[in-house]
CSV table of C-alpha atoms in Angstrom, one decimal:
chain,number,residue,atom,x,y,z
N,1,MET,CA,-8.4,-20.7,23.3
N,2,PRO,CA,-4.6,-21.5,23.5
N,3,ARG,CA,-2.7,-21.7,20.3
N,4,VAL,CA,0.4,-23.8,20.2
N,5,VAL,CA,3.3,-23.5,17.8
N,6,SER,CA,5.6,-26.4,17.1
N,7,VAL,CA,8.9,-25.7,15.3
N,8,TYR,CA,10.8,-28.7,13.8
N,9,PHE,CA,14.4,-28.7,12.8
N,10,PRO,CA,14.8,-31.7,10.4
N,11,PHE,CA,18.6,-31.1,9.9
N,12,LEU,CA,19.6,-29.6,13.2
N,13,SER,CA,22.9,-31.5,13.5
N,14,ILE,CA,23.8,-30.9,9.8
N,15,ASP,CA,23.0,-27.2,10.0
N,16,ARG,CA,25.0,-26.8,13.2
N,17,ILE,CA,28.0,-28.5,11.7
N,18,ARG,CA,27.9,-26.5,8.5
N,19,ARG,CA,27.5,-23.2,10.5
N,20,GLN,CA,30.5,-24.0,12.7
N,21,ALA,CA,32.6,-25.3,9.8
N,22,CYS,CA,31.8,-22.2,7.6
N,23,ASP,CA,33.5,-23.0,4.2
N,24,ALA,CA,35.6,-25.9,5.5
N,25,LEU,CA,33.0,-28.4,4.3
N,26,PRO,CA,32.3,-28.4,0.5
N,27,ALA,CA,28.6,-27.5,0.1
N,28,ASP,CA,28.2,-29.8,-3.0
N,29,LYS,CA,29.3,-33.0,-1.2
N,30,PRO,CA,26.8,-35.2,0.8
N,31,LEU,CA,27.3,-34.9,4.6
N,32,VAL,CA,26.2,-37.4,7.3
N,33,VAL,CA,26.5,-37.5,11.0
N,34,ILE,CA,27.8,-40.8,12.5
N,35,ALA,CA,26.7,-42.1,16.0
N,36,ARG,CA,28.7,-44.7,17.8
N,37,SER,CA,27.9,-47.4,20.4
N,38,GLY,CA,31.0,-49.6,21.1
N,39,ALA,CA,32.1,-50.9,17.7
N,40,LYS,CA,28.8,-50.1,16.0
N,41,ARG,CA,28.6,-47.0,13.8
N,42,TRP,CA,25.4,-45.8,12.1
N,43,ILE,CA,24.0,-42.6,10.4
N,44,SER,CA,22.2,-40.4,13.0
N,45,ALA,CA,21.5,-37.5,10.6
N,46,ALA,CA,21.9,-36.9,6.8
N,47,ASP,CA,21.7,-33.8,4.7
N,48,PRO,CA,19.2,-33.5,1.7
N,49,THR,CA,21.9,-34.4,-0.8
N,50,ALA,CA,22.8,-37.6,1.1
N,51,LEU,CA,19.1,-38.6,1.4
N,52,LYS,CA,18.6,-38.2,-2.4
N,53,LEU,CA,21.5,-40.6,-2.9
N,54,GLY,CA,19.6,-43.3,-1.0
N,55,LEU,CA,21.3,-42.9,2.5
N,56,ARG,CA,18.9,-43.2,5.5
N,57,VAL,CA,19.1,-42.5,9.2
N,58,GLY,CA,20.0,-45.8,11.0
N,59,MET,CA,22.0,-47.2,8.0
N,60,PRO,CA,25.4,-48.7,9.0
N,61,ALA,CA,28.2,-46.3,8.3
N,62,SER,CA,30.2,-48.9,6.4
N,63,LYS,CA,27.3,-49.5,4.0
N,64,ALA,CA,26.9,-45.7,3.5
N,65,GLN,CA,30.6,-45.4,2.6
N,66,ALA,CA,30.3,-48.2,0.1
N,67,MET,CA,27.3,-46.6,-1.6
N,68,VAL,CA,28.5,-43.0,-1.9
N,69,ALA,CA,32.0,-42.1,-2.9
N,70,GLY,CA,33.5,-39.0,-1.3
N,71,LEU,CA,30.9,-39.0,1.5
N,72,LEU,CA,31.6,-36.5,4.3
N,73,MET,CA,31.3,-38.1,7.7
N,74,VAL,CA,31.3,-36.2,11.0
N,75,ASP,CA,31.0,-37.7,14.5
N,76,ALA,CA,27.7,-37.0,16.3
N,77,ARG,CA,27.9,-34.6,19.3
N,78,PRO,CA,24.5,-34.8,21.0
N,79,THR,CA,25.6,-32.4,23.7
N,80,ASP,CA,26.3,-29.7,21.2
N,81,ASP,CA,23.0,-30.3,19.4
N,82,ALA,CA,21.1,-30.0,22.8
N,83,GLY,CA,23.0,-26.8,23.6
N,84,ALA,CA,22.1,-25.3,20.2
N,85,LEU,CA,18.4,-26.2,20.7
N,86,GLU,CA,18.4,-24.6,24.1
N,87,ARG,CA,19.9,-21.4,22.7
N,88,LEU,CA,17.2,-21.3,20.1
N,89,ALA,CA,14.5,-21.8,22.8
N,90,LEU,CA,15.9,-18.8,24.8
N,91,TRP,CA,15.9,-16.7,21.7
N,92,ALA,CA,12.3,-17.6,21.0
N,93,LEU,CA,11.5,-16.9,24.6
N,94,ARG,CA,12.6,-13.3,24.2
N,95,GLN,CA,11.2,-12.8,20.7
N,96,TYR,CA,7.9,-14.6,20.6
N,97,SER,CA,6.3,-16.0,23.8
N,98,PRO,CA,6.9,-16.3,27.5
N,99,VAL,CA,6.0,-20.0,27.3
N,100,VAL,CA,8.7,-21.8,25.2
N,101,ALA,CA,10.1,-25.3,25.8
N,102,VAL,CA,12.4,-27.7,24.0
N,103,ASP,CA,10.4,-30.4,22.3
N,104,GLY,CA,12.4,-33.6,22.1
N,105,VAL,CA,15.8,-33.5,20.4
N,106,ASP,CA,14.8,-31.6,17.3
N,107,GLY,CA,12.2,-29.1,18.0
N,108,LEU,CA,10.6,-26.3,20.1
N,109,VAL,CA,7.1,-25.7,21.3
N,110,MET,CA,5.5,-22.5,22.4
N,111,ASP,CA,2.2,-21.1,23.5
N,112,THR,CA,1.4,-18.0,21.5
N,113,GLU,CA,-2.0,-17.1,22.9
N,114,GLY,CA,-2.4,-13.3,22.8
N,115,ALA,CA,1.1,-12.8,21.2
N,116,ASP,CA,0.4,-13.6,17.5
N,117,HIS,CA,-1.1,-10.1,16.9
N,118,LEU,CA,2.3,-8.6,17.8
N,119,GLN,CA,3.8,-10.4,14.8
N,120,GLY,CA,0.9,-9.5,12.4
N,121,GLY,CA,-1.1,-12.6,12.9
N,122,GLU,CA,-0.5,-16.4,12.8
N,123,GLU,CA,0.5,-16.6,9.1
N,124,LEU,CA,3.1,-13.8,9.4
N,125,LEU,CA,4.3,-15.2,12.7
N,126,LEU,CA,5.1,-18.6,11.2
N,127,SER,CA,6.5,-17.4,8.0
N,128,GLY,CA,8.6,-14.8,9.8
N,129,LEU,CA,9.9,-17.4,12.2
N,130,VAL,CA,10.9,-19.8,9.4
N,131,ASN,CA,12.5,-17.0,7.4
N,132,ARG,CA,14.6,-15.8,10.3
N,133,MET,CA,15.8,-19.4,10.9
N,134,ARG,CA,16.7,-19.7,7.2
N,135,SER,CA,18.7,-16.4,7.4
N,136,HIS,CA,20.8,-18.0,10.1
N,137,GLY,CA,21.4,-21.2,8.1
N,138,LEU,CA,18.8,-23.3,9.8
N,139,THR,CA,16.1,-25.4,8.1
N,140,ALA,CA,12.8,-25.2,10.0
N,141,ARG,CA,9.2,-26.2,9.6
N,142,ALA,CA,6.5,-24.7,11.8
N,143,ALA,CA,2.8,-25.5,12.5
N,144,ILE,CA,0.2,-23.9,14.7
N,145,ALA,CA,-2.9,-25.7,16.2
N,146,ASP,CA,-5.1,-25.7,19.3
N,147,THR,CA,-3.0,-28.5,20.9
N,148,TRP,CA,0.6,-29.4,21.3
N,149,GLY,CA,0.1,-32.9,19.9
N,150,ALA,CA,-1.5,-31.6,16.7
N,151,ALA,CA,1.1,-28.9,16.1
N,152,HIS,CA,3.9,-31.4,16.8
N,153,ALA,CA,2.4,-33.8,14.2
N,154,PHE,CA,1.9,-31.4,11.4
N,155,ALA,CA,5.3,-29.8,11.8
N,156,ARG,CA,7.0,-33.2,11.3
N,157,LEU,CA,4.6,-34.9,8.9
N,158,ARG,CA,3.9,-32.1,6.4
N,159,ALA,CA,6.4,-31.1,3.8
N,160,ALA,CA,5.2,-27.5,3.8
N,161,GLU,CA,7.3,-24.9,5.7
N,162,THR,CA,4.3,-23.6,7.6
N,163,THR,CA,0.9,-25.2,8.5
N,164,ILE,CA,-2.0,-23.5,10.2
N,165,VAL,CA,-4.8,-25.7,11.6
N,166,PRO,CA,-7.9,-23.4,12.0
N,167,VAL,CA,-9.3,-22.9,15.5
N,168,GLY,CA,-11.6,-25.7,16.5
N,169,GLU,CA,-10.7,-28.0,13.6
N,170,VAL,CA,-8.1,-30.2,15.1
N,171,THR,CA,-10.3,-33.3,15.2
N,172,LYS,CA,-11.1,-33.0,11.5
N,173,ALA,CA,-7.5,-32.2,10.6
N,174,VAL,CA,-5.7,-35.1,12.4
N,175,ILE,CA,-8.1,-37.9,11.6
N,176,ASP,CA,-6.1,-39.2,8.6
N,177,LEU,CA,-2.7,-38.8,10.1
N,178,PRO,CA,-0.6,-41.9,10.7
N,179,ILE,CA,-0.3,-43.2,14.2
N,180,VAL,CA,3.4,-42.2,14.5
N,181,ALA,CA,1.9,-38.6,14.9
N,182,LEU,CA,0.9,-39.6,18.4
N,183,ARG,CA,4.4,-39.6,19.9
N,184,LEU,CA,4.1,-43.3,21.0
N,185,ALA,CA,6.9,-45.7,21.6
N,186,THR,CA,8.1,-47.6,18.5
N,187,GLU,CA,7.0,-50.9,20.0
N,188,THR,CA,3.5,-49.6,20.6
N,189,VAL,CA,3.3,-48.3,17.0
N,190,GLN,CA,4.4,-51.6,15.6
N,191,GLY,CA,1.9,-53.5,17.8
N,192,LEU,CA,-0.9,-51.3,16.6
N,193,ARG,CA,0.0,-51.8,13.0
N,194,VAL,CA,-0.1,-55.6,13.5
N,195,LEU,CA,-3.7,-55.1,14.4
N,196,GLY,CA,-4.3,-53.1,11.2
N,197,ILE,CA,-4.5,-49.7,12.9
N,198,ASP,CA,-2.6,-47.2,10.7
N,199,THR,CA,-4.3,-43.8,11.3
N,200,VAL,CA,-5.3,-41.6,14.2
N,201,GLY,CA,-9.0,-42.0,13.2
N,202,GLN,CA,-8.8,-45.8,13.3
N,203,LEU,CA,-7.2,-45.7,16.8
N,204,SER,CA,-9.7,-43.2,18.2
N,205,ALA,CA,-12.6,-45.4,17.0
N,206,MET,CA,-11.3,-48.4,19.1
N,207,PRO,CA,-12.9,-49.2,22.5
N,208,ARG,CA,-10.7,-47.8,25.3
N,209,ALA,CA,-10.8,-50.8,27.6
N,210,PRO,CA,-9.2,-53.5,25.4
N,211,LEU,CA,-6.8,-50.8,24.0
N,212,THR,CA,-5.6,-50.0,27.5
N,213,LEU,CA,-5.4,-53.6,28.6
N,214,ARG,CA,-3.1,-54.5,25.7
N,215,PHE,CA,-0.9,-51.3,25.3
N,216,GLY,CA,-1.3,-49.5,28.6
N,217,PRO,CA,-2.8,-46.0,29.1
N,218,GLU,CA,-0.3,-44.2,26.8
N,219,PRO,CA,-2.2,-44.5,23.5
N,220,ALA,CA,-5.5,-43.2,25.1
N,221,ARG,CA,-3.6,-40.4,26.8
N,222,ARG,CA,-1.9,-39.2,23.6
N,223,LEU,CA,-5.2,-39.3,21.8
N,224,ASP,CA,-6.8,-37.1,24.4
N,225,GLN,CA,-3.9,-34.7,24.4
N,226,MET,CA,-4.0,-34.4,20.6
N,227,PHE,CA,-7.8,-33.8,20.5
N,228,GLY,CA,-7.6,-31.3,23.5
N,229,ARG,CA,-9.6,-33.4,25.9
N,230,VAL,CA,-6.7,-33.5,28.4
N,231,ALA,CA,-4.5,-30.5,29.0
N,232,GLU,CA,-0.8,-30.8,28.1
N,233,PRO,CA,0.9,-27.8,29.8
N,234,ILE,CA,4.2,-26.5,28.5
N,235,GLU,CA,6.9,-26.1,31.2
N,236,PRO,CA,8.7,-22.9,30.1
N,237,ILE,CA,12.5,-23.0,29.8
N,238,ARG,CA,14.4,-21.2,32.5
N,239,THR,CA,18.0,-20.3,33.1
N,240,PRO,CA,19.8,-19.1,36.2
N,241,GLU,CA,20.3,-15.7,34.5
N,242,LEU,CA,16.5,-15.0,34.4
N,243,VAL,CA,15.2,-13.1,37.4
N,244,GLU,CA,11.9,-14.7,38.5
N,245,VAL,CA,9.5,-14.4,41.5
N,246,SER,CA,6.3,-16.3,42.1
N,247,LYS,CA,3.4,-16.7,44.5
N,248,ASN,CA,1.4,-19.9,45.2
N,249,PHE,CA,-2.1,-19.5,46.6
N,250,ALA,CA,-3.6,-21.8,49.2
N,251,GLU,CA,-7.0,-21.0,47.8
N,252,PRO,CA,-7.5,-20.1,44.1
N,253,ILE,CA,-8.1,-16.4,43.3
N,254,GLY,CA,-10.0,-14.8,40.5
N,255,ALA,CA,-11.1,-11.3,41.4
N,256,ALA,CA,-9.5,-8.5,39.4
N,257,GLU,CA,-8.7,-6.5,42.6
N,258,THR,CA,-7.0,-9.6,44.2
N,259,ILE,CA,-5.0,-10.2,41.0
N,260,ALA,CA,-3.9,-6.5,41.0
N,261,LYS,CA,-2.8,-6.8,44.7
N,262,TYR,CA,-0.5,-9.7,44.0
N,263,VAL,CA,0.8,-8.2,40.8
N,264,HIS,CA,2.0,-5.2,42.9
N,265,LEU,CA,3.6,-7.7,45.4
N,266,LEU,CA,5.4,-9.6,42.7
N,267,VAL,CA,6.6,-6.4,41.0
N,268,GLY,CA,8.0,-5.2,44.3
N,269,GLN,CA,9.9,-8.5,44.8
N,270,LEU,CA,11.2,-8.5,41.2
N,271,THR,CA,12.5,-4.9,41.3
N,272,ALA,CA,14.2,-5.7,44.6
N,273,GLN,CA,16.1,-8.6,43.0
N,274,LEU,CA,16.9,-6.5,39.9
N,275,ALA,CA,18.3,-3.7,42.2
N,276,GLN,CA,20.6,-6.3,43.9
N,277,ASN,CA,22.0,-7.2,40.5
N,278,GLY,CA,22.2,-3.6,39.2
N,279,LEU,CA,19.7,-4.5,36.4
N,280,GLY,CA,16.6,-3.0,34.9
N,281,ALA,CA,13.9,-4.9,33.1
N,282,ARG,CA,13.4,-4.5,29.4
N,283,ARG,CA,10.7,-7.2,29.1
N,284,CYS,CA,8.6,-8.8,31.8
N,285,ASP,CA,6.2,-11.7,31.6
N,286,LEU,CA,3.4,-12.4,34.0
N,287,ILE,CA,2.4,-16.1,33.8
N,288,ILE,CA,-0.9,-17.2,35.3
N,289,HIS,CA,-1.3,-20.9,36.3
N,290,ARG,CA,-4.9,-21.8,36.5
N,291,VAL,CA,-6.4,-24.7,38.4
N,292,ASP,CA,-7.4,-26.5,35.2
N,293,ASN,CA,-3.7,-26.9,34.4
N,294,THR,CA,-3.6,-24.3,31.7
N,295,LEU,CA,-1.5,-21.1,31.4
N,296,GLN,CA,-2.2,-17.5,30.5
N,297,TYR,CA,0.3,-14.7,30.3
N,298,MET,CA,0.9,-11.1,29.7
N,299,ARG,CA,4.0,-9.6,28.3
N,300,ALA,CA,5.2,-6.0,29.1
N,301,GLY,CA,8.0,-4.5,27.0
N,302,LEU,CA,9.9,-1.4,27.9
N,303,ALA,CA,11.8,1.1,25.8
N,304,LYS,CA,14.7,1.2,28.2
N,305,PRO,CA,15.8,-0.6,31.4
N,306,VAL,CA,13.4,0.1,34.2
N,307,ARG,CA,12.9,-1.1,37.8
N,308,ASP,CA,10.3,1.5,38.9
N,309,LEU,CA,7.6,-0.2,41.0
N,310,ALA,CA,4.8,2.0,40.0
N,311,ARG,CA,5.6,2.0,36.3
N,312,LEU,CA,5.9,-1.7,35.9
N,313,SER,CA,2.8,-2.3,38.0
N,314,LYS,CA,0.7,0.0,35.9
N,315,LEU,CA,1.8,-1.7,32.6
N,316,LEU,CA,0.7,-5.0,33.9
N,317,CYS,CA,-2.4,-3.9,35.8
N,318,ASP,CA,-3.8,-2.0,32.8
N,319,ARG,CA,-4.4,-5.3,31.1
N,320,ILE,CA,-5.8,-7.3,34.0
N,321,GLU,CA,-9.2,-7.4,32.2
N,322,THR,CA,-7.7,-9.7,29.6
N,323,ILE,CA,-7.0,-12.4,32.2
N,324,GLU,CA,-9.6,-15.2,32.3
N,325,PRO,CA,-9.2,-16.9,35.7
N,326,GLY,CA,-11.6,-19.7,34.8
N,327,PHE,CA,-12.1,-21.8,37.9
N,328,GLY,CA,-9.4,-19.9,39.7
N,329,ILE,CA,-5.7,-19.1,39.7
N,330,GLU,CA,-3.4,-21.2,41.8
N,331,LYS,CA,0.0,-19.6,41.0
N,332,MET,CA,1.4,-16.4,39.5
N,333,ALA,CA,4.9,-15.9,38.3
N,334,LEU,CA,6.7,-12.7,37.1
N,335,VAL,CA,9.8,-13.1,35.0
N,336,ALA,CA,12.3,-10.5,33.8
N,337,ILE,CA,12.8,-12.2,30.4
N,338,SER,CA,15.2,-9.5,29.3
N,339,ALA,CA,17.2,-7.4,31.7
N,340,GLU,CA,20.1,-4.9,31.1
N,341,PRO,CA,22.4,-2.9,33.4
N,342,LEU,CA,20.8,0.1,34.9
N,343,GLU,CA,23.1,2.9,35.9
N,344,GLU,CA,21.9,5.6,38.2
N,345,ARG,CA,22.4,9.1,36.8
N,346,GLN,CA,22.3,12.5,38.4
N,347,VAL,CA,19.3,14.7,37.6
N,348,VAL,CA,20.4,18.1,36.2
N,349,SER,CA,19.3,21.0,38.2
N,350,SER,CA,16.7,23.2,36.5
N,351,LEU,CA,18.9,26.2,37.4
N,352,LEU,CA,21.5,24.9,35.1
N,353,ASP,CA,19.5,23.3,32.3
N,354,GLU,CA,16.0,22.6,31.3
N,355,ALA,CA,14.9,19.1,32.1
N,356,VAL,CA,14.2,17.0,29.0
N,357,ALA,CA,10.7,15.4,29.0
N,358,ASP,CA,10.9,11.6,29.2
N,359,ILE,CA,8.4,10.1,26.8
N,360,THR,CA,9.3,6.5,27.4
N,361,PRO,CA,6.4,5.9,29.9
N,362,LEU,CA,4.0,6.9,27.2
N,363,VAL,CA,5.8,4.8,24.6
N,364,ASP,CA,5.6,1.8,26.9
N,365,ILE,CA,1.9,2.2,27.5
N,366,LEU,CA,1.0,2.6,23.8
N,367,GLY,CA,3.4,-0.2,22.8
N,368,ASN,CA,2.0,-2.7,25.2
N,369,ARG,CA,-1.5,-1.9,23.9
N,370,GLY,CA,-0.4,-3.3,20.5
N,371,TYR,CA,0.5,0.0,18.7
N,372,ARG,CA,3.6,0.0,16.6
N,373,LEU,CA,5.4,3.2,17.3
N,374,PHE,CA,8.2,4.8,15.4
N,375,ARG,CA,9.9,8.1,14.7
N,376,VAL,CA,10.7,9.4,11.3
N,377,ALA,CA,14.3,10.4,10.9
N,378,PRO,CA,16.0,12.2,7.9
N,379,VAL,CA,18.3,10.4,5.4
N,380,ALA,CA,20.8,12.2,3.2
N,381,SER,CA,19.0,11.8,-0.1
N,382,ASP,CA,17.3,14.3,-2.5
N,383,VAL,CA,14.9,11.6,-3.7
N,384,PRO,CA,11.8,12.2,-1.5
N,385,GLU,CA,10.8,8.5,-0.8
N,386,ARG,CA,14.4,7.8,0.2
N,387,SER,CA,14.9,10.9,2.4
N,388,ALA,CA,13.3,9.4,5.5
N,389,ARG,CA,13.4,6.2,7.6
N,390,ARG,CA,11.7,4.8,10.6
N,391,ILE,CA,13.6,4.6,13.9
N,392,SER,CA,12.7,3.7,17.5
N,393,PRO,CA,10.7,6.5,19.2
N,394,THR,CA,13.3,6.6,22.0
N,395,ALA,CA,16.4,6.5,19.7
N,396,PRO,CA,18.9,9.3,20.1
N,397,ASP,CA,19.2,12.1,17.6
N,398,ILE,CA,21.0,10.9,14.5
N,399,GLY,CA,22.5,14.3,13.8
N,400,GLN,CA,20.9,14.9,10.4
N,401,ALA,CA,18.2,17.3,9.3
N,402,TRP,CA,16.1,17.8,6.2
N,403,ALA,CA,17.0,20.5,3.7
N,404,ALA,CA,14.6,23.4,3.9
N,405,LYS,CA,15.3,25.0,0.5
N,406,TRP,CA,11.9,24.0,-1.0
N,407,PRO,CA,8.5,23.3,0.6
N,408,ARG,CA,7.6,19.7,1.2
N,409,PRO,CA,4.1,18.3,1.7
N,410,SER,CA,2.9,17.2,5.1
N,411,ARG,CA,1.6,14.0,3.7
N,412,LEU,CA,3.9,12.0,1.3
N,413,LEU,CA,2.2,9.1,-0.5
N,414,ALA,CA,3.8,5.7,0.0
N,415,ASN,CA,3.8,5.3,-3.8
N,416,PRO,CA,3.4,8.1,-6.2
N,417,GLU,CA,0.0,7.9,-8.0
N,418,ARG,CA,-0.4,8.3,-11.7
N,419,ILE,CA,-2.4,11.4,-12.8
N,420,LYS,CA,-3.7,12.6,-16.2
N,421,VAL,CA,-2.4,16.1,-17.0
N,422,ILE,CA,-2.8,18.8,-19.6
N,423,ALA,CA,0.5,20.8,-19.7
N,424,LEU,CA,2.9,22.5,-22.1
N,425,LEU,CA,6.3,20.8,-22.3
N,426,PRO,CA,9.0,21.1,-21.3
N,427,ASP,CA,8.8,23.5,-18.3
N,428,GLN,CA,5.2,24.5,-17.8
N,429,PRO,CA,3.2,23.3,-14.8
N,430,PRO,CA,-0.1,21.4,-15.3
N,431,ALA,CA,-3.1,23.5,-16.3
N,432,VAL,CA,-5.5,20.7,-15.4
N,433,PHE,CA,-5.0,17.3,-13.8
N,434,THR,CA,-7.2,14.3,-12.9
N,435,TRP,CA,-6.5,12.4,-9.7
N,436,ARG,CA,-8.6,9.5,-8.4
N,437,GLY,CA,-11.3,10.2,-10.9
N,438,LYS,CA,-11.7,13.9,-10.1
N,439,ARG,CA,-10.7,16.7,-12.5
N,440,ARG,CA,-8.9,19.6,-10.9
N,441,LYS,CA,-8.2,23.0,-12.5
N,442,VAL,CA,-4.8,24.5,-11.4
N,443,ILE,CA,-5.1,28.2,-10.3
N,444,ARG,CA,-1.5,28.7,-9.1
N,445,ALA,CA,1.7,26.7,-9.4
N,446,ASP,CA,5.3,27.0,-8.4
N,447,GLY,CA,8.3,25.1,-10.0
N,448,PRO,CA,9.9,23.2,-11.5
N,449,GLU,CA,12.2,21.8,-8.8
N,450,ARG,CA,14.5,19.4,-10.6
N,451,ILE,CA,15.6,16.2,-8.7
N,452,PHE,CA,18.3,14.1,-10.2
N,453,GLY,CA,18.7,10.3,-9.8
N,454,GLU,CA,21.3,8.9,-7.4
N,455,TRP,CA,23.6,7.7,-10.2
N,456,TRP,CA,26.5,7.1,-7.8
N,457,LEU,CA,24.3,4.5,-6.0
N,458,ARG,CA,22.2,3.2,-8.9
N,459,PRO,CA,23.9,3.4,-12.3
N,460,ARG,CA,20.6,3.0,-14.1
N,461,GLU,CA,19.6,6.4,-12.7
N,462,PHE,CA,22.5,8.2,-14.5
N,463,GLN,CA,20.2,10.3,-16.7
N,464,ALA,CA,17.0,10.1,-14.7
N,465,VAL,CA,15.3,13.3,-13.5
N,466,ARG,CA,12.1,14.5,-12.0
N,467,ASP,CA,10.5,18.0,-12.3
N,468,TYR,CA,8.3,18.7,-9.2
N,469,PHE,CA,5.6,21.4,-9.1
N,470,VAL,CA,3.5,22.7,-6.2
N,471,VAL,CA,0.1,23.3,-7.6
N,472,GLU,CA,-3.1,24.7,-6.1
N,473,ASP,CA,-6.6,24.0,-7.4
N,474,GLU,CA,-9.8,26.1,-7.4
N,475,LEU,CA,-10.7,24.8,-3.9
N,476,GLY,CA,-7.4,26.0,-2.4
N,477,GLU,CA,-6.0,22.5,-2.0
N,478,ARG,CA,-2.3,22.2,-2.8
N,479,TYR,CA,-0.6,19.1,-4.2
N,480,TRP,CA,3.0,18.1,-5.0
N,481,VAL,CA,3.2,16.6,-8.6
N,482,TYR,CA,6.0,15.7,-10.8
N,483,ARG,CA,6.8,14.7,-14.4
N,484,ALA,CA,9.2,11.8,-14.9
N,485,GLY,CA,11.9,13.2,-17.3
N,486,ASP,CA,12.9,16.6,-18.5
N,487,GLY,CA,10.2,16.9,-21.0
N,488,VAL,CA,12.6,16.6,-24.0
N,489,ASP,CA,14.9,13.6,-23.8
N,490,PRO,CA,13.0,10.2,-23.4
N,491,GLU,CA,16.1,8.7,-21.8
N,492,THR,CA,15.6,10.9,-18.7
N,493,GLY,CA,12.2,9.5,-18.0
N,494,SER,CA,8.8,8.4,-19.3
N,495,HIS,CA,7.3,11.9,-19.3
N,496,LEU,CA,4.3,10.6,-17.3
N,497,TRP,CA,2.9,12.6,-14.5
N,498,PHE,CA,2.5,11.5,-10.9
N,499,LEU,CA,1.1,13.0,-7.6
N,500,HIS,CA,3.5,12.4,-4.8
N,501,GLY,CA,2.1,14.4,-1.8
N,502,VAL,CA,-0.6,16.6,-0.4
N,503,PHE,CA,0.0,19.8,1.6
N,504,GLY,CA,-1.9,20.2,4.8
């Protein structure tokens, strides 16, 4: 079932103005945006401070000036707001979903079917999206539901930053929402309220015939869209820079072999256009238009720019079984959402140098199956948990290496685990230790290896030390344990023991 995310920017104009002005506008003073029509001037947007002082959207500018001394007033620029919203939509198109569109003048909508797992699930997708907007100075609220209408309503009517409507529970969730949630014209909403209809549930209980006779087909259509009875397709945003090819079918198709055939055809057309522009694809989206007016899509990401016909076709065809054609597919489109310059390079002769194995095809295959791939790279630090970091599997060599003075375990625990130890202080290794409820007798030990705190980075580690030992138990298993502190001075550590790694 499709899942739709609606993102609402309640202070888009305000956030854009403050971002552009940087520190030129005092943050502690209320700010409003003023729209004009002839001699008439009114508030079209207000920041939270102005709203708390009693100012409202639609209020005359002269009245606002009289109410609040020192009010900051900036002329509205709808074109700039629309441009900012379009840039946000293009960013979301590359980051989250192939199906993203601008929703009115203050929001975005996107279909995340099959893409939420790449963000760690719906909850992490929404919270991550809102947090990324906040880091760029934008206030956002996001909601996810089975339908566009429900997601749009909850994003705008709920004060919570994120709202998740469980699958199949739209009807129960929207029944008490006010009728403004239905995206009806103001005159229609006012007319319904005159009749005593204030909620979506009350409107849905009305007979359709008299409702349509008095207000036209729009209220019934919006109800059906919110409840999912009528499809409301999202028309994805597109720009001239995006390379796109498509195929319309006179008769709907549905067989996997037929889909694969046209995928190869589309990939061939796409790579030809990319070659003309000197580009390679980094991310491709295959969008499936079904005859029931719904969309499906597959996204293929690549570790580096590619326009190889066989490679791109394989990435897409490997996942054809995930496509549900329903009553048939009437159109297929392939879009290079992200493309970069692709320079041809000469292959080095094997007589001069050994060819380096290219692992990017394997990285692409595993990455598109949902695996999160990384490579561990060394960091200049003696503290074990700080001596490594994750980098892209195809990233170039960073030019650093781990010191090989002392043995290091093949498995380092994410967090050192507390153990109970019998040992002589200050320099003797454990004689017996208990880890995860099992008592182990130490047969052999090597150490201590003393590691000092990074006092030049963290002043509180000025006196901190750890004494590490490699110990072997009676079963021949070897462990890496340490004592926090030097065993004498309490300021160097707690003198508690921890297990930090296991040797293979």
